[in-house]
PDB file of C-alpha atoms in Angstrom:
ATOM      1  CA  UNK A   1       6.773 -32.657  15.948  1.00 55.00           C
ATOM      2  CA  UNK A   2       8.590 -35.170  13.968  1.00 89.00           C
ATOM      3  CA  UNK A   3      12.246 -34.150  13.267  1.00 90.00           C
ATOM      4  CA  UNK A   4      11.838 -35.653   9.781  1.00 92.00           C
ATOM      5  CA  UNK A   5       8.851 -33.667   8.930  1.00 94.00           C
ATOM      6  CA  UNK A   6      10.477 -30.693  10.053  1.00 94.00           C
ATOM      7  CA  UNK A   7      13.621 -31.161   8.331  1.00 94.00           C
ATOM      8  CA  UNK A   8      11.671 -31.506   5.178  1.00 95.00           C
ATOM      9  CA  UNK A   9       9.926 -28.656   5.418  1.00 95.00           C
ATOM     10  CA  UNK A  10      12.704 -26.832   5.666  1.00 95.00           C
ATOM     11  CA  UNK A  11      14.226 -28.764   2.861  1.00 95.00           C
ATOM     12  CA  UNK A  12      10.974 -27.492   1.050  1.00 95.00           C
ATOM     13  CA  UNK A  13      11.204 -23.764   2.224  1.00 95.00           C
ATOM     14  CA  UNK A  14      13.938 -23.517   0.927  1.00 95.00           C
ATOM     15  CA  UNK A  15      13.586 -24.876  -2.736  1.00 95.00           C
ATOM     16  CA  UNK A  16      10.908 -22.301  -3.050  1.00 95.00           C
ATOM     17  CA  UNK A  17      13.440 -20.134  -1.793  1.00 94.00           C
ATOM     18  CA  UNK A  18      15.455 -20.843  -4.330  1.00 94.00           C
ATOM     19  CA  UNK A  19      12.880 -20.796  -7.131  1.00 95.00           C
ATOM     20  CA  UNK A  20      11.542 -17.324  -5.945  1.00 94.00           C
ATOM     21  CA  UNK A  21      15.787 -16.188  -6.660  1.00 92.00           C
ATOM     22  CA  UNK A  22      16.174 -17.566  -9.560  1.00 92.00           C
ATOM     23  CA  UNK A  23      13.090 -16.419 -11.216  1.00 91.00           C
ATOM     24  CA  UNK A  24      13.703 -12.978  -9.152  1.00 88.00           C
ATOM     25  CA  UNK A  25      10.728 -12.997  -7.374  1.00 90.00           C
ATOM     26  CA  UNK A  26      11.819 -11.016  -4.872  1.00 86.00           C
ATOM     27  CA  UNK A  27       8.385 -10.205  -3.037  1.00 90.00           C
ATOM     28  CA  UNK A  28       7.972 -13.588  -1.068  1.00 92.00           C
ATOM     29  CA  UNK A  29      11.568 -14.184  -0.053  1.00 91.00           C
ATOM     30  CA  UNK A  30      11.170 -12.697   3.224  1.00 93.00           C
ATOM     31  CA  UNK A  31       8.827 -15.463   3.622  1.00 93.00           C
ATOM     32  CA  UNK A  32      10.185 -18.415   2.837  1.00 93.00           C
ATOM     33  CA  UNK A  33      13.430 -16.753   4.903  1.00 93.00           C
ATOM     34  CA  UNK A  34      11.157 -16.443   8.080  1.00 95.00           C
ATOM     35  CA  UNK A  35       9.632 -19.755   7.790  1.00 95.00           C
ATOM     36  CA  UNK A  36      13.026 -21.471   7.705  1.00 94.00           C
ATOM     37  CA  UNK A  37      14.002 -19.525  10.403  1.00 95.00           C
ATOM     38  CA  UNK A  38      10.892 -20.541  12.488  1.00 95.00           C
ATOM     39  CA  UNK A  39      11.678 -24.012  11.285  1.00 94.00           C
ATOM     40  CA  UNK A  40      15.167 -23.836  12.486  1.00 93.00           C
ATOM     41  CA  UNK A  41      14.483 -22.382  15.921  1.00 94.00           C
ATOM     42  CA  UNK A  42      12.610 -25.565  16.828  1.00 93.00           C
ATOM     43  CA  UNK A  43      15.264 -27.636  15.329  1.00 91.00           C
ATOM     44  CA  UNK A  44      18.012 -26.193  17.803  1.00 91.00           C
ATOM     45  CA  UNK A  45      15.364 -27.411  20.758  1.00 91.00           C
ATOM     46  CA  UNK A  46      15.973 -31.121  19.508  1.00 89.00           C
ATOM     47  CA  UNK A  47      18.584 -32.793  21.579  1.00 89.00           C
ATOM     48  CA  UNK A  48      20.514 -35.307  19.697  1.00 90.00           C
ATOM     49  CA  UNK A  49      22.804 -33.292  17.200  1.00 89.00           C
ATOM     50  CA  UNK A  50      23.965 -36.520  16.452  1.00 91.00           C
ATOM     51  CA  UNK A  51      20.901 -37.593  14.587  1.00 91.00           C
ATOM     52  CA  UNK A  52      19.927 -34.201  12.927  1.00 90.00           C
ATOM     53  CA  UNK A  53      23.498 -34.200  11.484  1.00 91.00           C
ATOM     54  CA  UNK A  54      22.712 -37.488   9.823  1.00 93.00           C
ATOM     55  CA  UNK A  55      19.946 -36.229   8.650  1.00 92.00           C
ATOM     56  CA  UNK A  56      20.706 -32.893   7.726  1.00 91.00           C
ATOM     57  CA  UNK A  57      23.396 -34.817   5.600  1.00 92.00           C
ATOM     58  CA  UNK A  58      20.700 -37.189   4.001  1.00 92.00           C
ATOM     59  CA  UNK A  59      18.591 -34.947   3.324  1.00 92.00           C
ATOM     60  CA  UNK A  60      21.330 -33.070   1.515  1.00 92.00           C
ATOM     61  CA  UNK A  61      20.507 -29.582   2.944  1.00 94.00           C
ATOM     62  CA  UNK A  62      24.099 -28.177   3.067  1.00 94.00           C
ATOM     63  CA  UNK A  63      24.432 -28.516  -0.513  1.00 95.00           C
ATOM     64  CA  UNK A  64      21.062 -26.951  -1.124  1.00 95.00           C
ATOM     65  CA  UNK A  65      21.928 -24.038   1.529  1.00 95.00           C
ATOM     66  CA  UNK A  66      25.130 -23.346  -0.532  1.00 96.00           C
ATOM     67  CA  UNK A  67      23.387 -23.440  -3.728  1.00 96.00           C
ATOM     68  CA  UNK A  68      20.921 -20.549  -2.037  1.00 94.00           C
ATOM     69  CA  UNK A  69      24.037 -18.731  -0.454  1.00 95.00           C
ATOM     70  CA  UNK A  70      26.140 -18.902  -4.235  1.00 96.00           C
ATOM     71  CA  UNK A  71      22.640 -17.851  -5.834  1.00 94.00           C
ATOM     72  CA  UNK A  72      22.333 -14.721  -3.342  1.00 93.00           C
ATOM     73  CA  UNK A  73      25.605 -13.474  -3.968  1.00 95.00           C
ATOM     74  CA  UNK A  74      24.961 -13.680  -7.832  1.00 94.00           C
ATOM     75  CA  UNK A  75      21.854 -11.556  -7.734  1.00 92.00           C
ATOM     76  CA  UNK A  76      22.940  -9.203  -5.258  1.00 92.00           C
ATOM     77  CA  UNK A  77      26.572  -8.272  -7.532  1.00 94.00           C
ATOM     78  CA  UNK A  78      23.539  -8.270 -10.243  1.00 92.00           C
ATOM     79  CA  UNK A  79      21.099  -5.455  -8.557  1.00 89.00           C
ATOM     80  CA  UNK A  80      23.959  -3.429  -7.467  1.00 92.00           C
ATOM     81  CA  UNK A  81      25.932  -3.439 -10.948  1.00 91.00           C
ATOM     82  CA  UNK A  82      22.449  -2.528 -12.391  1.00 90.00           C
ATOM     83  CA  UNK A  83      21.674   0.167  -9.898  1.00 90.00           C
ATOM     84  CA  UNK A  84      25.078   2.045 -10.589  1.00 88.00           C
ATOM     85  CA  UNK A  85      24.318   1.941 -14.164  1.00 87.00           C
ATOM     86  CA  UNK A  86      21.235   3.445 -13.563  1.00 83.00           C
ATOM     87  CA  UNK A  87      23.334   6.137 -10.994  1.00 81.00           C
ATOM     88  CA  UNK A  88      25.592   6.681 -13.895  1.00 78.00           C
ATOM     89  CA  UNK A  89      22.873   7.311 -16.384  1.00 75.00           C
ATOM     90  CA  UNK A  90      21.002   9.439 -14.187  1.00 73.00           C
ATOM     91  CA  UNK A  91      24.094  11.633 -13.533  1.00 72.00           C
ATOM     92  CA  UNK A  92      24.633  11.884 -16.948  1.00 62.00           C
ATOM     93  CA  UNK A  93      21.250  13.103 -17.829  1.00 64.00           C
ATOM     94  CA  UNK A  94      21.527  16.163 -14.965  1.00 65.00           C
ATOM     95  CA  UNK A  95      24.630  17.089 -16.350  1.00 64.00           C
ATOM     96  CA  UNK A  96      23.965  16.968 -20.039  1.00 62.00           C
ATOM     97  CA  UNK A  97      19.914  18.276 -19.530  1.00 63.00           C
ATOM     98  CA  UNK A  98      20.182  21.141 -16.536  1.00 60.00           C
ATOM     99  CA  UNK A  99      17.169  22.980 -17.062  1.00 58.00           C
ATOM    100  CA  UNK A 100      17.992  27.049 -18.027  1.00 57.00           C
ATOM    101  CA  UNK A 101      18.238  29.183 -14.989  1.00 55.00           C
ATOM    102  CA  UNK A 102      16.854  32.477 -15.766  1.00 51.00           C
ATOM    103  CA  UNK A 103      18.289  35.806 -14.384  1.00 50.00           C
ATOM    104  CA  UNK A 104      14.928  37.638 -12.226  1.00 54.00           C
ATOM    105  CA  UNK A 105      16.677  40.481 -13.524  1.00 53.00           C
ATOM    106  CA  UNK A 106      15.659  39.240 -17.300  1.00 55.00           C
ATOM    107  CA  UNK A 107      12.100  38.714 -16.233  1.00 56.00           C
ATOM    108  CA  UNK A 108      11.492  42.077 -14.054  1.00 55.00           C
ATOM    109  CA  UNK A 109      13.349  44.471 -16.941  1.00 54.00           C
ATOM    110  CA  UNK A 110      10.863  46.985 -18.898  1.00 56.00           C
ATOM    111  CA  UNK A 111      11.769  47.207 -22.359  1.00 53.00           C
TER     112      UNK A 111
END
């Protein structure tokens, strides 16, 4: 395979990558993360690092890949400031709403 074509499918994987994080679309990443992966473990097979640097830089991928790596961190501090809101909350709601124990003794008294 063409180390051109390869590059830019991994240039291509990886804007949808993008796309699927910024619109949070967070079903297909694992996806677009194995085919990169896939893409890049023929890359490393290719013998002249020399030439995939230069492309790698004309392509622009490491400015993409930090873009993806900036974007990650954003919507991970994101889920995890949401989920302990929703940890607060849900303490909150156990301590303010504990549901009435009631004594057997109560219940099994003869009046």
């Amino acid at each position: 395979m063409e180390v051109v074509k390869i590059l830019n499918e991994y240039k291509n994987a990886s804007i949808n990558l993008l796309k699927a994080l910024e619109e949070e679309n967070y079903d297909v990443l694992q996806d677009f993360l194995n085919k990169r992966q896939e893409l890049i473990d023929v890359l490393k097979t290719f013998k002249d690092k020399t030439l995939l640097k230069d492309l790698i830089k004309e392509l622009d991928l490491i400015s993409l890949e930090n873009k993806i790596q900036q974007t990650f961190k954003e919507k991970y501090l994101k889920l995890k400031d949401e989920l302990k809101s929703f940890n607060a909350k849900k303490s909150a709601s156990k301590t303010y709403f504990k549901p009435q124990t009631l004594d057997s003794f109560f219940l099994n008294k003869k009046f």
